[in-house]
Amino acid sequence: MELPEKWQRAVVPSLPAAGSDVVGEFADTIYGRTPDGGELTELVLRSRDDGVLDGAADRLRHRAVIACPLGDVVLDTLTHRPAGAGAAPVVVVLNFKGNDETIETWPYATAIAAGYAVLTVDYQQIEPDDPAPAAPGVRARFPAETWGAVAAWAWGLSRLLDIAGRIPGVATAGAVALGHSRLGKAALWAGAQDDRFAVTAANGSGCCGAALFRHPAGEDIAAITTKFPHWFVPSFAAYAGHENDLPVDQHQLLASIAPRRVAITSAEADAWADPVGEHLAVTAARPSFPPNAIGYHLRPGTHDLLEEDWRYVLDFAKRG
């Protein structure tokens, strides 16, 4: 859709200049430092259904074991790949409600028709979305590390890419990291740290995702650190009400992915995610990218990952 008038009239606020280690500043200030390690040691095919989606795709389920210093992380993954073709580039994307739910709700046929495989896992198999989880996640598998759940989910996206490299008919070249909402934040952090992702795509990622802190609208640091303190390093909460004191802003996170490609998608009525702030971040980051390497898409509606969002991301990725 055409950008509304308020989008066109919005002005990029005064923003901090990039330091010499922008990714390190984001790690220290917001997400935490992702530790080295996490080796895929086992990948077992649990089931395979050929010719699903009216014959267009194969559906595979794997059990993956990721060895970490203090124990294993076990993931149950779901892959759809185009049937009867060569290796297809992969979209890795975490899901909120389990693999089976995605079969009913995600536009897999659209991705397959575009020539992409899709690999997913329930995000809470990587790290529970709870400040005091009953069972530990990946963060407990590393000694003395301070990193938030968003960083743990970003770590998981990179591990999915490791898994994709072991699945026949799936290619890691041209890989896309895609995420919605909190998982869009994780996709951006994964893209900033892992240069194997050719395209990073975040939908409705809002505060600590694609939206500028210095555009005061929607969710802010006070709200997000009160409700979700486990997502970030504990010291981040000290910036509540002091957004202008942050040494970074989110346009720099987008720019840190350049010259690789970034797609940001928003919904017009998704006020809590501040779509205007997301658009301004793209505008501010654009000079860091080659021509057409960062894209922005706005659709009508509210906070959700819809087929229109998938179509934009897939079309954007194919143009590369």
Short mmCIF file of C-alpha atoms in Angstrom, two decimals:
data_model
loop_
_atom_site.label_atom_id
_atom_site.label_comp_id
_atom_site.label_asym_id
_atom_site.label_seq_id
_atom_site.Cartn_x
_atom_site.Cartn_y
_atom_site.Cartn_z
CA MET A 1 0.00 0.00 0.00
CA GLU A 2 1.07 3.62 -0.49
CA LEU A 3 2.57 5.16 2.60
CA PRO A 4 0.00 7.25 4.51
CA GLU A 5 0.56 10.98 4.77
CA LYS A 6 1.83 10.78 8.37
CA TRP A 7 4.54 8.37 7.21
CA GLN A 8 5.57 10.79 4.49
CA ARG A 9 5.61 13.74 6.90
CA ALA A 10 7.55 11.93 9.63
CA VAL A 11 11.08 13.18 10.21
CA VAL A 12 14.02 11.07 11.26
CA PRO A 13 15.01 12.25 14.77
CA SER A 14 18.52 13.09 15.85
CA LEU A 15 20.36 9.78 16.08
CA PRO A 16 23.68 8.65 17.59
CA ALA A 17 26.69 8.18 15.36
CA ALA A 18 27.96 4.65 14.89
CA GLY A 19 30.93 3.60 16.98
CA SER A 20 33.74 1.32 15.90
CA ASP A 21 31.98 -1.83 17.17
CA VAL A 22 28.25 -1.35 16.71
CA VAL A 23 27.35 -5.02 17.10
CA GLY A 24 29.38 -5.14 20.31
CA GLU A 25 27.54 -2.09 21.64
CA PHE A 26 24.19 -3.73 20.95
CA ALA A 27 25.40 -6.86 22.72
CA ASP A 28 26.57 -4.96 25.79
CA THR A 29 23.57 -2.62 25.95
CA ILE A 30 20.55 -4.69 24.90
CA TYR A 31 20.83 -8.32 23.83
CA GLY A 32 23.88 -9.75 25.59
CA ARG A 33 26.89 -11.48 24.08
CA THR A 34 26.13 -14.77 22.37
CA PRO A 35 28.74 -17.31 23.46
CA ASP A 36 30.73 -19.35 21.01
CA GLY A 37 29.69 -22.95 20.69
CA GLY A 38 26.76 -25.15 19.94
CA GLU A 39 27.66 -27.95 17.56
CA LEU A 40 25.14 -30.00 15.59
CA THR A 41 26.14 -33.55 16.55
CA GLU A 42 23.09 -35.57 15.50
CA LEU A 43 20.35 -35.17 12.91
CA VAL A 44 17.84 -38.00 12.62
CA LEU A 45 15.05 -38.12 10.05
CA ARG A 46 11.88 -39.04 11.97
CA SER A 47 9.35 -38.90 9.13
CA ARG A 48 9.08 -37.98 5.47
CA ASP A 49 5.94 -37.31 3.44
CA ASP A 50 6.51 -36.79 -0.28
CA GLY A 51 4.09 -34.99 -2.55
CA VAL A 52 2.29 -32.83 0.03
CA LEU A 53 0.73 -29.50 -0.98
CA ASP A 54 -0.83 -31.11 -4.06
CA GLY A 55 2.44 -32.76 -5.00
CA ALA A 56 4.54 -29.60 -4.84
CA ALA A 57 6.52 -30.32 -1.70
CA ASP A 58 8.13 -32.89 0.57
CA ARG A 59 7.58 -32.62 4.32
CA LEU A 60 10.36 -33.82 6.64
CA ARG A 61 10.62 -33.98 10.41
CA HIS A 62 14.01 -34.27 12.08
CA ARG A 63 15.36 -34.61 15.59
CA ALA A 64 18.48 -32.48 16.00
CA VAL A 65 20.92 -32.58 18.88
CA ILE A 66 23.05 -29.50 19.53
CA ALA A 67 25.95 -30.10 21.89
CA CYS A 68 26.70 -27.21 24.27
CA PRO A 69 29.28 -26.99 27.06
CA LEU A 70 26.85 -27.90 29.85
CA GLY A 71 24.47 -30.20 28.02
CA ASP A 72 22.55 -30.80 24.81
CA VAL A 73 19.70 -28.85 23.24
CA VAL A 74 17.27 -31.12 21.39
CA LEU A 75 15.11 -29.66 18.61
CA ASP A 76 12.20 -31.20 16.69
CA THR A 77 12.25 -29.47 13.32
CA LEU A 78 9.83 -29.33 10.41
CA THR A 79 11.01 -28.78 6.83
CA HIS A 80 9.06 -28.23 3.63
CA ARG A 81 11.11 -28.33 0.43
CA PRO A 82 10.11 -28.18 -3.24
CA ALA A 83 9.58 -31.66 -4.65
CA GLY A 84 11.65 -32.99 -7.52
CA ALA A 85 14.00 -30.03 -7.78
CA GLY A 86 17.59 -29.21 -6.98
CA ALA A 87 18.59 -27.73 -3.66
CA ALA A 88 16.26 -24.85 -2.76
CA PRO A 89 17.41 -21.85 -0.70
CA VAL A 90 16.01 -22.01 2.81
CA VAL A 91 13.90 -19.68 4.92
CA VAL A 92 14.60 -20.37 8.59
CA VAL A 93 11.87 -19.10 10.89
CA LEU A 94 10.89 -19.84 14.49
CA ASN A 95 7.25 -20.50 15.34
CA PHE A 96 5.13 -19.69 18.37
CA LYS A 97 2.71 -22.60 18.68
CA GLY A 98 4.46 -25.73 17.48
CA ASN A 99 5.27 -27.20 14.09
CA ASP A 100 1.86 -28.75 13.43
CA GLU A 101 0.10 -25.41 13.84
CA THR A 102 2.22 -23.92 11.07
CA ILE A 103 0.99 -26.54 8.62
CA GLU A 104 -2.52 -25.20 9.11
CA THR A 105 -1.72 -21.49 9.12
CA TRP A 106 1.44 -20.66 7.19
CA PRO A 107 1.46 -20.13 3.39
CA TYR A 108 3.84 -22.99 2.65
CA ALA A 109 2.48 -23.33 -0.88
CA THR A 110 3.47 -19.72 -1.57
CA ALA A 111 7.03 -20.32 -0.38
CA ILE A 112 7.34 -23.55 -2.36
CA ALA A 113 6.01 -21.86 -5.52
CA ALA A 114 8.65 -19.15 -5.05
CA GLY A 115 11.33 -21.85 -5.00
CA TYR A 116 12.14 -21.77 -1.28
CA ALA A 117 12.34 -24.43 1.40
CA VAL A 118 11.08 -23.52 4.89
CA LEU A 119 12.65 -24.87 8.10
CA THR A 120 11.04 -24.15 11.47
CA VAL A 121 11.00 -25.13 15.13
CA ASP A 122 9.01 -24.09 18.21
CA TYR A 123 11.00 -21.18 19.65
CA GLN A 124 10.52 -22.38 23.22
CA GLN A 125 12.47 -25.56 22.48
CA ILE A 126 15.47 -23.23 22.25
CA GLU A 127 14.74 -21.00 25.25
CA PRO A 128 11.54 -20.83 27.34
CA ASP A 129 9.75 -17.50 27.09
CA ASP A 130 9.59 -17.06 30.85
CA PRO A 131 11.67 -15.03 33.31
CA ALA A 132 11.75 -18.02 35.68
CA PRO A 133 11.32 -21.11 33.49
CA ALA A 134 10.46 -24.47 35.01
CA ALA A 135 12.91 -26.15 32.64
CA PRO A 136 16.17 -24.56 31.46
CA GLY A 137 16.86 -23.56 27.90
CA VAL A 138 20.02 -23.00 25.93
CA ARG A 139 21.24 -20.17 28.15
CA ALA A 140 21.67 -22.67 30.99
CA ARG A 141 23.88 -24.81 28.73
CA PHE A 142 26.67 -22.22 28.73
CA PRO A 143 28.72 -21.18 31.76
CA ALA A 144 28.64 -17.66 33.18
CA GLU A 145 27.17 -15.93 30.15
CA THR A 146 24.82 -12.93 30.31
CA TRP A 147 22.56 -12.96 27.29
CA GLY A 148 18.82 -12.49 26.94
CA ALA A 149 16.19 -14.76 25.46
CA VAL A 150 16.11 -12.74 22.22
CA ALA A 151 19.80 -13.54 21.76
CA ALA A 152 19.10 -17.20 22.55
CA TRP A 153 16.43 -17.35 19.85
CA ALA A 154 18.85 -15.67 17.44
CA TRP A 155 21.40 -18.38 18.32
CA GLY A 156 18.67 -20.89 17.45
CA LEU A 157 18.17 -19.41 13.99
CA SER A 158 21.85 -19.94 13.27
CA ARG A 159 21.57 -23.53 14.48
CA LEU A 160 18.63 -24.05 12.12
CA LEU A 161 20.91 -22.92 9.33
CA ASP A 162 23.43 -25.56 10.45
CA ILE A 163 20.63 -28.13 10.28
CA ALA A 164 19.55 -26.94 6.81
CA GLY A 165 23.05 -27.64 5.55
CA ARG A 166 22.60 -31.31 6.41
CA ILE A 167 19.21 -31.82 4.71
CA PRO A 168 19.29 -32.99 1.06
CA GLY A 169 17.38 -30.71 -1.28
CA VAL A 170 17.88 -27.68 0.97
CA ALA A 171 20.56 -25.02 0.34
CA THR A 172 22.06 -22.55 2.77
CA ALA A 173 23.25 -20.27 -0.04
CA GLY A 174 20.75 -17.43 -0.29
CA ALA A 175 19.33 -18.24 3.16
CA VAL A 176 16.64 -16.00 4.68
CA ALA A 177 16.17 -15.39 8.42
CA LEU A 178 12.52 -14.45 9.00
CA GLY A 179 10.76 -13.56 12.23
CA HIS A 180 7.58 -11.94 13.54
CA SER A 181 7.23 -9.76 16.64
CA ARG A 182 9.71 -10.88 19.35
CA LEU A 183 11.04 -13.40 16.88
CA GLY A 184 11.54 -10.56 14.40
CA LYS A 185 13.86 -8.99 16.97
CA ALA A 186 15.69 -12.32 17.11
CA ALA A 187 15.93 -12.48 13.30
CA LEU A 188 17.56 -9.04 13.18
CA TRP A 189 20.06 -9.98 15.88
CA ALA A 190 20.80 -13.24 14.08
CA GLY A 191 21.36 -11.38 10.82
CA ALA A 192 23.71 -8.92 12.51
CA GLN A 193 25.88 -11.72 13.89
CA ASP A 194 25.74 -14.43 11.22
CA ASP A 195 26.80 -13.40 7.74
CA ARG A 196 25.56 -16.66 6.25
CA PHE A 197 22.10 -15.07 6.07
CA ALA A 198 21.78 -13.41 2.68
CA VAL A 199 18.49 -11.78 3.67
CA THR A 200 17.21 -10.80 7.11
CA ALA A 201 13.48 -10.11 7.37
CA ALA A 202 11.59 -8.80 10.41
CA ASN A 203 7.83 -8.36 10.55
CA GLY A 204 6.21 -6.18 13.22
CA SER A 205 9.38 -6.34 15.32
CA GLY A 206 8.82 -2.99 17.03
CA CYS A 207 10.74 -1.94 20.14
CA CYS A 208 14.23 -3.50 20.23
CA GLY A 209 13.53 -4.70 16.70
CA ALA A 210 13.26 -2.37 13.72
CA ALA A 211 11.60 0.63 15.43
CA LEU A 212 13.67 3.60 16.55
CA PHE A 213 13.90 4.18 20.30
CA ARG A 214 14.08 7.89 19.60
CA HIS A 215 10.70 7.89 17.86
CA PRO A 216 8.46 8.01 20.95
CA ALA A 217 5.49 5.85 19.98
CA GLY A 218 4.25 2.36 20.74
CA GLU A 219 6.08 0.11 23.18
CA ASP A 220 9.01 1.64 25.06
CA ILE A 221 11.85 0.37 27.21
CA ALA A 222 9.89 0.70 30.46
CA ALA A 223 7.03 -1.41 29.11
CA ILE A 224 9.12 -4.09 27.47
CA THR A 225 11.59 -4.58 30.33
CA THR A 226 8.78 -4.70 32.90
CA LYS A 227 6.81 -7.37 31.06
CA PHE A 228 9.70 -9.24 29.46
CA PRO A 229 12.82 -8.72 31.60
CA HIS A 230 14.29 -12.03 30.45
CA TRP A 231 14.56 -10.92 26.84
CA PHE A 232 17.55 -8.63 27.42
CA VAL A 233 20.58 -8.03 29.63
CA PRO A 234 19.44 -6.78 33.07
CA SER A 235 21.23 -3.43 32.74
CA PHE A 236 19.09 -2.49 29.72
CA ALA A 237 16.18 -1.61 32.03
CA ALA A 238 18.16 1.36 33.35
CA TYR A 239 17.42 3.15 30.06
CA ALA A 240 13.66 3.17 30.75
CA GLY A 241 12.57 6.77 30.28
CA HIS A 242 16.08 7.66 29.11
CA GLU A 243 15.98 6.45 25.53
CA ASN A 244 18.01 9.42 24.33
CA ASP A 245 20.91 8.24 26.50
CA LEU A 246 21.26 4.97 24.63
CA PRO A 247 24.58 4.71 22.79
CA VAL A 248 22.80 3.03 19.87
CA ASP A 249 19.53 3.09 17.98
CA GLN A 250 17.91 0.49 15.78
CA HIS A 251 18.83 1.98 12.41
CA GLN A 252 22.39 0.99 13.34
CA LEU A 253 21.33 -2.60 13.89
CA LEU A 254 19.83 -2.65 10.40
CA ALA A 255 22.93 -0.98 8.97
CA SER A 256 25.21 -3.52 10.66
CA ILE A 257 23.78 -6.19 8.35
CA ALA A 258 24.81 -4.30 5.19
CA PRO A 259 25.84 -4.99 2.49
CA ARG A 260 23.67 -8.09 2.93
CA ARG A 261 19.96 -7.46 2.42
CA VAL A 262 17.23 -6.51 4.91
CA ALA A 263 13.44 -6.48 4.53
CA ILE A 264 11.25 -4.75 7.13
CA THR A 265 7.48 -5.26 7.05
CA SER A 266 4.88 -3.43 9.11
CA ALA A 267 1.10 -3.26 9.55
CA GLU A 268 -0.57 0.14 9.48
CA ALA A 269 -2.71 -0.43 12.59
CA ASP A 270 0.03 -2.17 14.61
CA ALA A 271 0.56 0.87 16.82
CA TRP A 272 2.35 -0.99 19.64
CA ALA A 273 5.12 -1.97 17.19
CA ASP A 274 5.42 1.66 15.98
CA PRO A 275 5.35 1.13 12.21
CA VAL A 276 6.28 4.78 11.63
CA GLY A 277 9.38 4.26 13.75
CA GLU A 278 10.20 1.13 11.76
CA HIS A 279 9.92 3.06 8.51
CA LEU A 280 12.13 5.85 9.85
CA ALA A 281 14.78 3.32 10.88
CA VAL A 282 14.85 1.97 7.33
CA THR A 283 15.13 5.52 6.01
CA ALA A 284 18.03 6.27 8.37
CA ALA A 285 19.80 3.00 7.55
CA ARG A 286 19.40 3.18 3.78
CA PRO A 287 22.66 5.09 3.06
CA SER A 288 24.61 2.13 4.51
CA PHE A 289 23.20 -0.29 1.92
CA PRO A 290 23.79 -0.83 -1.78
CA PRO A 291 20.87 0.23 -4.00
CA ASN A 292 17.71 -1.81 -3.35
CA ALA A 293 19.37 -3.87 -0.60
CA ILE A 294 17.00 -2.67 2.15
CA GLY A 295 13.26 -2.72 1.64
CA TYR A 296 10.18 -1.62 3.55
CA HIS A 297 6.62 -2.85 3.10
CA LEU A 298 3.45 -1.60 4.78
CA ARG A 299 0.10 -3.39 4.65
CA PRO A 300 -3.29 -2.69 6.18
CA GLY A 301 -4.20 -4.54 9.35
CA THR A 302 -2.78 -5.39 12.74
CA HIS A 303 -0.05 -7.42 14.46
CA ASP A 304 0.28 -10.73 12.60
CA LEU A 305 2.43 -12.54 10.06
CA LEU A 306 0.21 -12.86 6.99
CA GLU A 307 0.63 -14.28 3.52
CA GLU A 308 1.13 -10.74 2.18
CA ASP A 309 4.15 -10.36 4.46
CA TRP A 310 5.56 -13.69 3.29
CA ARG A 311 5.02 -12.72 -0.36
CA TYR A 312 6.87 -9.44 0.06
CA VAL A 313 9.82 -11.10 1.79
CA LEU A 314 10.05 -13.90 -0.77
CA ASP A 315 9.79 -11.48 -3.71
CA PHE A 316 12.41 -9.24 -2.12
CA ALA A 317 14.74 -12.20 -1.54
CA LYS A 318 14.35 -13.41 -5.13
CA ARG A 319 15.25 -10.00 -6.50
CA GLY A 320 18.70 -10.40 -4.97
#
